[in-house]
XYZ file of C-alpha atoms in Angstrom:
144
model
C -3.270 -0.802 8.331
C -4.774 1.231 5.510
C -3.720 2.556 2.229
C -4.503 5.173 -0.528
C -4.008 5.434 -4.087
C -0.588 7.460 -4.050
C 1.044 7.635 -7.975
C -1.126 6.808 -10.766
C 0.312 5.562 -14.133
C -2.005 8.138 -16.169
C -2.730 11.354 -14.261
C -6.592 12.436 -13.570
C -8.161 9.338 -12.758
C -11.483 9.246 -11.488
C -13.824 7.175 -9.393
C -16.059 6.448 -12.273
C -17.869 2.985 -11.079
C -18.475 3.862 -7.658
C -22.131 3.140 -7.154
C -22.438 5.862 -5.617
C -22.669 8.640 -7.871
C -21.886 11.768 -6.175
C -18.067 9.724 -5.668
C -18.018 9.354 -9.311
C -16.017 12.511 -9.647
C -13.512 12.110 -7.315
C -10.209 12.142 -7.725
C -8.598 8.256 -7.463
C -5.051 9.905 -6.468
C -5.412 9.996 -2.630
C -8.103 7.578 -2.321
C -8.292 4.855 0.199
C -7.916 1.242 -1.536
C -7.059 -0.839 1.612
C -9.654 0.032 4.157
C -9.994 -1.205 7.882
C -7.121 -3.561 7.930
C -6.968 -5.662 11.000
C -3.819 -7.826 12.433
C -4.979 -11.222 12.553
C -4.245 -12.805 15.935
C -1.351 -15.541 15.314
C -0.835 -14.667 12.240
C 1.448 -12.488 9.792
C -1.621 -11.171 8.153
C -3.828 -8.133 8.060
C -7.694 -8.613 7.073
C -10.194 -5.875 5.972
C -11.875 -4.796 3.016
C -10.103 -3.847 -0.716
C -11.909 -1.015 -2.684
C -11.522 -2.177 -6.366
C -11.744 1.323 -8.895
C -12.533 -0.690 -11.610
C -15.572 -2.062 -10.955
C -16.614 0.336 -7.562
C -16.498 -2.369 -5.377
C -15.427 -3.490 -2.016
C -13.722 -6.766 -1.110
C -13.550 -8.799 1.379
C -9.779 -9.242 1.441
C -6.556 -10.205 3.406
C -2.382 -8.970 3.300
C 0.346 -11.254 3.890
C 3.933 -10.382 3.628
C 5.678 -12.641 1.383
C 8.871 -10.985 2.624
C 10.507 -7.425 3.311
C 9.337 -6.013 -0.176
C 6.006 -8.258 -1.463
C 2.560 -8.115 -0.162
C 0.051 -10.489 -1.544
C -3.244 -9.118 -1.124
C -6.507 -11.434 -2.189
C -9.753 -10.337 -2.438
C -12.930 -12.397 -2.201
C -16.754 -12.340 -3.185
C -19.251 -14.730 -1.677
C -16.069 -15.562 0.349
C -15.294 -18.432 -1.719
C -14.181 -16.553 -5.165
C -10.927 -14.925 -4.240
C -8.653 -13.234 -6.591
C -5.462 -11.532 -6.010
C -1.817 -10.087 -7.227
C 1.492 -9.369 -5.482
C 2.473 -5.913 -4.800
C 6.059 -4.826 -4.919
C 7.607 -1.848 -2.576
C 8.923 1.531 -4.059
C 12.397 1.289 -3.865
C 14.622 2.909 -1.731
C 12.475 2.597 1.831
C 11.184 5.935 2.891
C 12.427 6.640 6.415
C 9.615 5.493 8.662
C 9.728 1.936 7.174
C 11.163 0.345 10.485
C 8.699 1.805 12.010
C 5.669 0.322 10.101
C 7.635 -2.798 9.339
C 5.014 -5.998 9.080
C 6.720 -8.515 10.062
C 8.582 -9.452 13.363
C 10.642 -11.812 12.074
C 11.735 -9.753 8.533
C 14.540 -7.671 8.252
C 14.288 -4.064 8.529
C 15.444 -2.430 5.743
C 18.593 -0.497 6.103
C 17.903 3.654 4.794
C 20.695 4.903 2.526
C 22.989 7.336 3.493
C 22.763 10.806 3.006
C 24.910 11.709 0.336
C 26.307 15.067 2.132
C 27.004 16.279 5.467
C 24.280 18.683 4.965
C 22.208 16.212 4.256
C 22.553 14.300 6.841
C 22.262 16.713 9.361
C 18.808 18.121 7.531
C 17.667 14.469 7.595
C 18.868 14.489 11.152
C 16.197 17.457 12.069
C 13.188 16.430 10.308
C 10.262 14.486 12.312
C 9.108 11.079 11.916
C 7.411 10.004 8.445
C 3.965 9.259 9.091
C 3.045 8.006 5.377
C 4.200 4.752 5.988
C 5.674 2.001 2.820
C 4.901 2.730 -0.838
C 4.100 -0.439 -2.944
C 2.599 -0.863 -6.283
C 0.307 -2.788 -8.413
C 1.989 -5.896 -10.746
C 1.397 -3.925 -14.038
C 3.252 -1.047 -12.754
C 6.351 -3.072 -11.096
C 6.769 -4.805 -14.582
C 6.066 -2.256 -16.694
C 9.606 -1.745 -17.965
């Protein structure tokens, strides 16, 4: 599992506290965030490393599904001080959610139907979504 920066609050943010300065001027829209995520064996949980933009670190972190739209993802220094936040999916599920879903035992969400015949016979013809589940930060999920 892996994941990028994909919507940002205030367009044309960059990668200003990466150490490494020649990254300082990328764009953060489109960066990778959740890096070499592995399945832990037994257990409903990914670990892997979290790149943190605001201080231009990386993080030695782990996923969990809390259920069919909530990740909790924890990141740790030192291993022993961990922080962490929930992460809420975009609403509605993009169509190659059952494909990525996490869990074996949580429901698959259900797609909604195509409004028109049209519709549903152009959604019918297009190829499988490779981008996988959209989820975003706490301060953007509550931000209403």
């Amino acid at each position: 599992m892996w994941g990028v920066v994909a919507w940002e609050k205030t367009p044309g943010g960059r990668d200003t506290h990466n150490p490494d300065s020649a990254k300082q001027s990328r764009p953060t829209l489109g960066m990778a965030i959740l890096i070499d995520m592995k399945k832990k064996a037994g257990a409903d949980q990914w670990e892997g490393q979290v790149y943190n933009a605001k201080d231009g670190q990386l993080y030695s972190s782990t996923i969990t599904p809390l259920d069919s739209d909530h990740l909790e993802i924890k990141g740790c220094v030192l291993g022993f001080l961990c922080g962490g936040e929930t992460w809420t999916r975009v609403a509605p599920p993009i169509p190659s959610s059952p494909v990525n879903s996490m869990a074996k035992g949580t429901q698959k969400p259900i797609a909604p139907a195509p409004k028109t015949a049209v519709a549903a016979a152009t959604a019918a013809k297009k190829p499988g979504d490779q981008v996988g589940d959209i989820c975003v930060l706490p301060e953007v999920a509550h931000a209403h």
